[in-house]
Amino acid sequence: MIALFSAVIPVGCIVLIGFVTGKTLTLDRPTLSRLSLYVLFPVLIIDKLYRTTLSPANMAGIGAGFLLTYVLLCVLAWAIARSLNFPSPTRKSLIATTALPNVGNMGLSVILFALGEEGLERAIVYLIAWNLVVLTTAPALIKGGGFLSALKFTLKLPLFWAIVLGLLLYGFDVGLPDSVDAGLNLLAQATIPIALLLLGIEISDSRFELNVYEIGASLLRLLGGAAVAYGVGLLLGLGDLDLQVLIIQSAMPTAISAFLMVSEFGGDRVRTVRVVVVSTLLSFLTLPLVLWGVGNL
């Protein structure tokens, strides 16, 4: 519970500030959303890839586990939405909220407290894989329009080229000048707080309703993600600690990125915000169960 409070309370405080800001100031929300997607998140990707000390071998097992888990969750959410005849905006939102866990500020904190430094190192591998795969494919998946259209759209995203640049810096072990290094890191640190503020601003303009959809979509993210990751980990034959990290990271609540993606590329913004909030609150109940479960593997 200490890990959960340490991870969630700072997040809640920033969201609350965003909520108050949204109630008291008139802001250009689309511009703020684009600032996050087109500037801050690309900088965050470059910064993380530039600074990682993990070898390619370290990244292989958990990276493959994440990729397979992500694909299966996208397919599962799509199948559920189609079977329930959800309209296109709701279907896109369900895919986004199911496939995009908060593996950064919340996931890393919980794993550090639960599994220590060795677990944290593996959690960073998962986070890098998340950046590499999700932030290049999710916009295209949500936007739609077929494979060629999705490919062209993805190649136009600053996120894609940020990954290319980050991999080049990592692969060639490039050392940036101190001033550039410090500036890059400073700007990257602004990404999560601004995204949280945007979430709070959006909540301030939304009527909060707790119904079957929000609960069901939240449980699909929290427990469905853990269950799928467990099966994938067994299929890939991951070691105990690798399997534990894969499951815990996949059991995190919906990421703020899901809201940002839906806001920019299409989907039900209101329901997406509600699922982000509800899944975060429900994680106080589900994450202890997941942590207990992985402790008994």
GROMACS .gro file of C-alpha atoms in nm:
model
  297
    1MET     CA    1   0.000   0.000   0.000
    2ILE     CA    2   0.293   0.237   0.063
    3ALA     CA    3   0.399   0.190  -0.301
    4LEU     CA    4   0.050   0.263  -0.423
    5PHE     CA    5   0.013   0.579  -0.214
    6SER     CA    6   0.361   0.696  -0.318
    7ALA     CA    7   0.270   0.657  -0.685
    8VAL     CA    8  -0.091   0.775  -0.688
    9ILE     CA    9  -0.098   1.069  -0.446
   10PRO     CA   10   0.147   1.289  -0.645
   11VAL     CA   11  -0.049   1.209  -0.960
   12GLY     CA   12  -0.375   1.300  -0.789
   13CYS     CA   13  -0.234   1.629  -0.663
   14ILE     CA   14  -0.127   1.742  -1.011
   15VAL     CA   15  -0.461   1.635  -1.162
   16LEU     CA   16  -0.637   1.833  -0.889
   17ILE     CA   17  -0.434   2.143  -0.979
   18GLY     CA   18  -0.535   2.092  -1.342
   19PHE     CA   19  -0.898   2.057  -1.234
   20VAL     CA   20  -0.888   2.387  -1.044
   21THR     CA   21  -0.707   2.552  -1.336
   22GLY     CA   22  -0.975   2.433  -1.577
   23LYS     CA   23  -1.246   2.575  -1.353
   24THR     CA   24  -1.079   2.915  -1.316
   25LEU     CA   25  -0.898   2.987  -1.645
   26THR     CA   26  -0.997   2.985  -2.012
   27LEU     CA   27  -0.738   2.778  -2.199
   28ASP     CA   28  -0.682   2.660  -2.558
   29ARG     CA   29  -0.703   2.288  -2.484
   30PRO     CA   30  -0.636   2.152  -2.838
   31THR     CA   31  -0.312   2.350  -2.851
   32LEU     CA   32  -0.201   2.215  -2.514
   33SER     CA   33  -0.282   1.860  -2.627
   34ARG     CA   34  -0.076   1.903  -2.945
   35LEU     CA   35   0.212   2.046  -2.743
   36SER     CA   36   0.225   1.723  -2.544
   37LEU     CA   37   0.195   1.487  -2.840
   38TYR     CA   38   0.418   1.669  -3.087
   39VAL     CA   39   0.686   1.820  -2.862
   40LEU     CA   40   0.702   1.684  -2.508
   41PHE     CA   41   0.648   1.313  -2.569
   42PRO     CA   42   0.905   1.300  -2.853
   43VAL     CA   43   1.157   1.471  -2.624
   44LEU     CA   44   1.077   1.223  -2.346
   45ILE     CA   45   1.143   0.930  -2.583
   46ILE     CA   46   1.477   1.071  -2.698
   47ASP     CA   47   1.584   1.141  -2.341
   48LYS     CA   48   1.501   0.791  -2.215
   49LEU     CA   49   1.668   0.610  -2.505
   50TYR     CA   50   1.973   0.836  -2.478
   51ARG     CA   51   2.021   0.763  -2.108
   52THR     CA   52   1.948   0.390  -2.084
   53THR     CA   53   2.240   0.158  -1.999
   54LEU     CA   54   2.054  -0.165  -2.078
   55SER     CA   55   2.196  -0.402  -2.340
   56PRO     CA   56   1.992  -0.529  -2.637
   57ALA     CA   57   1.986  -0.873  -2.473
   58ASN     CA   58   1.824  -0.723  -2.161
   59MET     CA   59   1.548  -0.577  -2.375
   60ALA     CA   60   1.459  -0.886  -2.579
   61GLY     CA   61   1.242  -1.101  -2.347
   62ILE     CA   62   1.031  -0.833  -2.181
   63GLY     CA   63   1.013  -0.636  -2.507
   64ALA     CA   64   0.869  -0.940  -2.687
   65GLY     CA   65   0.635  -1.004  -2.394
   66PHE     CA   66   0.506  -0.649  -2.404
   67LEU     CA   67   0.458  -0.653  -2.784
   68LEU     CA   68   0.254  -0.974  -2.778
   69THR     CA   69   0.051  -0.855  -2.478
   70TYR     CA   70  -0.021  -0.524  -2.650
   71VAL     CA   71  -0.138  -0.690  -2.972
   72LEU     CA   72  -0.361  -0.936  -2.787
   73LEU     CA   73  -0.520  -0.661  -2.577
   74CYS     CA   74  -0.591  -0.452  -2.889
   75VAL     CA   75  -0.756  -0.752  -3.053
   76LEU     CA   76  -0.950  -0.838  -2.736
   77ALA     CA   77  -1.082  -0.482  -2.695
   78TRP     CA   78  -1.175  -0.464  -3.064
   79ALA     CA   79  -1.358  -0.798  -3.045
   80ILE     CA   80  -1.553  -0.695  -2.733
   81ALA     CA   81  -1.647  -0.357  -2.883
   82ARG     CA   82  -1.762  -0.520  -3.205
   83SER     CA   83  -1.965  -0.789  -3.028
   84LEU     CA   84  -2.142  -0.520  -2.823
   85ASN     CA   85  -2.202  -0.302  -3.134
   86PHE     CA   86  -2.022   0.000  -2.993
   87PRO     CA   87  -2.013   0.304  -3.224
   88SER     CA   88  -1.676   0.390  -3.380
   89PRO     CA   89  -1.573   0.660  -3.124
   90THR     CA   90  -1.646   0.426  -2.831
   91ARG     CA   91  -1.469   0.137  -3.001
   92LYS     CA   92  -1.156   0.348  -3.050
   93SER     CA   93  -1.167   0.462  -2.690
   94LEU     CA   94  -1.202   0.107  -2.557
   95ILE     CA   95  -0.898  -0.004  -2.758
   96ALA     CA   96  -0.697   0.295  -2.630
   97THR     CA   97  -0.792   0.252  -2.263
   98THR     CA   98  -0.733  -0.125  -2.276
   99ALA     CA   99  -0.400  -0.126  -2.457
  100LEU     CA  100  -0.228   0.175  -2.294
  101PRO     CA  101  -0.129   0.116  -1.929
  102ASN     CA  102   0.037   0.382  -1.713
  103VAL     CA  103   0.378   0.214  -1.701
  104GLY     CA  104   0.580   0.530  -1.640
  105ASN     CA  105   0.526   0.741  -1.331
  106MET     CA  106   0.298   0.483  -1.166
  107GLY     CA  107   0.435   0.153  -1.296
  108LEU     CA  108   0.799   0.230  -1.219
  109SER     CA  109   0.714   0.347  -0.866
  110VAL     CA  110   0.509   0.040  -0.777
  111ILE     CA  111   0.769  -0.202  -0.914
  112LEU     CA  112   1.056  -0.028  -0.734
  113PHE     CA  113   0.879  -0.071  -0.401
  114ALA     CA  114   0.758  -0.425  -0.481
  115LEU     CA  115   1.061  -0.579  -0.656
  116GLY     CA  116   1.355  -0.347  -0.585
  117GLU     CA  117   1.626  -0.225  -0.820
  118GLU     CA  118   1.642  -0.545  -1.026
  119GLY     CA  119   1.271  -0.521  -1.092
  120LEU     CA  120   1.300  -0.151  -1.175
  121GLU     CA  121   1.567  -0.222  -1.437
  122ARG     CA  122   1.329  -0.460  -1.613
  123ALA     CA  123   1.039  -0.219  -1.576
  124ILE     CA  124   1.242   0.039  -1.769
  125VAL     CA  125   1.279  -0.216  -2.052
  126TYR     CA  126   0.900  -0.243  -2.062
  127LEU     CA  127   0.868   0.136  -2.064
  128ILE     CA  128   1.111   0.169  -2.355
  129ALA     CA  129   0.922  -0.099  -2.550
  130TRP     CA  130   0.599   0.089  -2.471
  131ASN     CA  131   0.748   0.407  -2.616
  132LEU     CA  132   0.883   0.229  -2.923
  133VAL     CA  133   0.564   0.043  -3.011
  134VAL     CA  134   0.264   0.227  -2.868
  135LEU     CA  135   0.353   0.586  -2.948
  136THR     CA  136   0.412   0.495  -3.314
  137THR     CA  137   0.122   0.253  -3.370
  138ALA     CA  138  -0.158   0.376  -3.141
  139PRO     CA  139  -0.221   0.704  -3.329
  140ALA     CA  140  -0.255   0.511  -3.654
  141LEU     CA  141  -0.481   0.249  -3.493
  142ILE     CA  142  -0.709   0.513  -3.345
  143LYS     CA  143  -0.715   0.728  -3.657
  144GLY     CA  144  -0.783   0.433  -3.889
  145GLY     CA  145  -0.786   0.441  -4.271
  146GLY     CA  146  -0.611   0.118  -4.371
  147PHE     CA  147  -0.250  -0.006  -4.363
  148LEU     CA  148  -0.093   0.227  -4.619
  149SER     CA  149  -0.272   0.528  -4.477
  150ALA     CA  150  -0.167   0.428  -4.124
  151LEU     CA  151   0.195   0.380  -4.237
  152LYS     CA  152   0.209   0.720  -4.407
  153PHE     CA  153   0.048   0.882  -4.106
  154THR     CA  154   0.292   0.716  -3.863
  155LEU     CA  155   0.593   0.827  -4.068
  156LYS     CA  156   0.473   1.186  -4.037
  157LEU     CA  157   0.462   1.174  -3.658
  158PRO     CA  158   0.744   1.343  -3.463
  159LEU     CA  159   0.712   1.048  -3.222
  160PHE     CA  160   0.845   0.808  -3.486
  161TRP     CA  161   1.146   1.021  -3.571
  162ALA     CA  162   1.212   1.080  -3.203
  163ILE     CA  163   1.250   0.703  -3.162
  164VAL     CA  164   1.485   0.688  -3.461
  165LEU     CA  165   1.699   0.968  -3.318
  166GLY     CA  166   1.695   0.813  -2.970
  167LEU     CA  167   1.804   0.474  -3.106
  168LEU     CA  168   2.086   0.636  -3.300
  169LEU     CA  169   2.210   0.813  -2.987
  170TYR     CA  170   2.183   0.486  -2.794
  171GLY     CA  171   2.334   0.262  -3.062
  172PHE     CA  172   2.634   0.483  -3.138
  173ASP     CA  173   2.681   0.586  -2.772
  174VAL     CA  174   2.677   0.953  -2.865
  175GLY     CA  175   2.762   1.196  -2.588
  176LEU     CA  176   2.578   1.526  -2.604
  177PRO     CA  177   2.731   1.851  -2.476
  178ASP     CA  178   2.645   1.916  -2.113
  179SER     CA  179   2.422   2.211  -2.192
  180VAL     CA  180   2.223   2.013  -2.452
  181ASP     CA  181   2.206   1.712  -2.219
  182ALA     CA  182   2.069   1.925  -1.934
  183GLY     CA  183   1.818   2.102  -2.158
  184LEU     CA  184   1.693   1.773  -2.306
  185ASN     CA  185   1.642   1.622  -1.962
  186LEU     CA  186   1.473   1.935  -1.826
  187LEU     CA  187   1.220   1.943  -2.110
  188ALA     CA  188   1.157   1.568  -2.084
  189GLN     CA  189   1.072   1.608  -1.715
  190ALA     CA  190   0.789   1.845  -1.810
  191THR     CA  191   0.603   1.579  -2.010
  192ILE     CA  192   0.422   1.387  -1.736
  193PRO     CA  193   0.324   1.690  -1.522
  194ILE     CA  194   0.176   1.874  -1.823
  195ALA     CA  195  -0.008   1.561  -1.934
  196LEU     CA  196  -0.152   1.527  -1.582
  197LEU     CA  197  -0.254   1.892  -1.580
  198LEU     CA  198  -0.432   1.839  -1.912
  199LEU     CA  199  -0.617   1.544  -1.764
  200GLY     CA  200  -0.733   1.757  -1.471
  201ILE     CA  201  -0.841   2.035  -1.707
  202GLU     CA  202  -1.045   1.789  -1.911
  203ILE     CA  203  -1.207   1.642  -1.600
  204SER     CA  204  -1.311   1.993  -1.493
  205ASP     CA  205  -1.525   2.017  -1.806
  206SER     CA  206  -1.674   1.668  -1.782
  207ARG     CA  207  -1.967   1.530  -1.589
  208PHE     CA  208  -1.836   1.237  -1.387
  209GLU     CA  209  -2.059   0.933  -1.418
  210LEU     CA  210  -1.981   0.584  -1.294
  211ASN     CA  211  -2.166   0.325  -1.498
  212VAL     CA  212  -2.122  -0.023  -1.641
  213TYR     CA  213  -1.899   0.091  -1.926
  214GLU     CA  214  -1.646   0.271  -1.705
  215ILE     CA  215  -1.627  -0.018  -1.457
  216GLY     CA  216  -1.605  -0.283  -1.729
  217ALA     CA  217  -1.341  -0.097  -1.932
  218SER     CA  218  -1.137  -0.033  -1.616
  219LEU     CA  219  -1.143  -0.398  -1.510
  220LEU     CA  220  -1.052  -0.502  -1.864
  221ARG     CA  221  -0.742  -0.280  -1.837
  222LEU     CA  222  -0.648  -0.377  -1.481
  223LEU     CA  223  -0.728  -0.748  -1.457
  224GLY     CA  224  -0.750  -0.830  -1.827
  225GLY     CA  225  -0.405  -0.683  -1.883
  226ALA     CA  226  -0.258  -0.889  -1.599
  227ALA     CA  227  -0.422  -1.211  -1.719
  228VAL     CA  228  -0.308  -1.169  -2.079
  229ALA     CA  229   0.047  -1.083  -1.968
  230TYR     CA  230   0.058  -1.393  -1.746
  231GLY     CA  231  -0.034  -1.616  -2.040
  232VAL     CA  232   0.216  -1.443  -2.268
  233GLY     CA  233   0.494  -1.474  -2.010
  234LEU     CA  234   0.432  -1.846  -1.972
  235LEU     CA  235   0.424  -1.888  -2.350
  236LEU     CA  236   0.760  -1.713  -2.387
  237GLY     CA  237   0.911  -1.897  -2.090
  238LEU     CA  238   1.015  -1.580  -1.909
  239GLY     CA  239   1.209  -1.610  -1.584
  240ASP     CA  240   1.041  -1.538  -1.250
  241LEU     CA  241   1.140  -1.171  -1.218
  242ASP     CA  242   1.084  -1.097  -1.586
  243LEU     CA  243   0.740  -1.256  -1.565
  244GLN     CA  244   0.652  -1.061  -1.250
  245VAL     CA  245   0.749  -0.729  -1.407
  246LEU     CA  246   0.556  -0.808  -1.725
  247ILE     CA  247   0.241  -0.886  -1.525
  248ILE     CA  248   0.262  -0.587  -1.289
  249GLN     CA  249   0.332  -0.334  -1.565
  250SER     CA  250   0.045  -0.478  -1.769
  251ALA     CA  251  -0.188  -0.441  -1.468
  252MET     CA  252  -0.146  -0.064  -1.437
  253PRO     CA  253  -0.445   0.172  -1.485
  254THR     CA  254  -0.506   0.347  -1.814
  255ALA     CA  255  -0.235   0.595  -1.909
  256ILE     CA  256  -0.293   0.965  -1.964
  257SER     CA  257  -0.159   0.902  -2.314
  258ALA     CA  258  -0.486   0.726  -2.400
  259PHE     CA  259  -0.674   1.049  -2.333
  260LEU     CA  260  -0.422   1.255  -2.533
  261MET     CA  261  -0.437   1.014  -2.827
  262VAL     CA  262  -0.817   1.005  -2.833
  263SER     CA  263  -0.836   1.384  -2.801
  264GLU     CA  264  -0.609   1.432  -3.100
  265PHE     CA  265  -0.694   1.140  -3.329
  266GLY     CA  266  -1.059   1.057  -3.260
  267GLY     CA  267  -1.270   0.867  -3.008
  268ASP     CA  268  -1.499   0.927  -2.712
  269ARG     CA  269  -1.304   1.180  -2.504
  270VAL     CA  270  -1.549   1.188  -2.213
  271ARG     CA  271  -1.557   0.812  -2.166
  272THR     CA  272  -1.180   0.793  -2.205
  273VAL     CA  273  -1.128   1.048  -1.926
  274ARG     CA  274  -1.370   0.860  -1.701
  275VAL     CA  275  -1.189   0.530  -1.758
  276VAL     CA  276  -0.851   0.692  -1.682
  277VAL     CA  277  -0.989   0.821  -1.351
  278VAL     CA  278  -1.193   0.511  -1.257
  279SER     CA  279  -0.915   0.266  -1.344
  280THR     CA  280  -0.668   0.468  -1.135
  281LEU     CA  281  -0.902   0.462  -0.836
  282LEU     CA  282  -0.983   0.092  -0.880
  283SER     CA  283  -0.612   0.012  -0.898
  284PHE     CA  284  -0.600   0.066  -0.521
  285LEU     CA  285  -0.804  -0.255  -0.500
  286THR     CA  286  -0.667  -0.456  -0.793
  287LEU     CA  287  -0.292  -0.391  -0.769
  288PRO     CA  288  -0.259  -0.543  -0.419
  289LEU     CA  289  -0.427  -0.856  -0.559
  290VAL     CA  290  -0.188  -0.864  -0.855
  291LEU     CA  291   0.115  -0.807  -0.632
  292TRP     CA  292   0.000  -1.088  -0.406
  293GLY     CA  293  -0.051  -1.312  -0.707
  294VAL     CA  294   0.292  -1.252  -0.862
  295GLY     CA  295   0.450  -1.303  -0.521
  296ASN     CA  296   0.314  -1.656  -0.523
  297LEU     CA  297   0.432  -1.752  -0.873
   0.00000   0.00000   0.00000
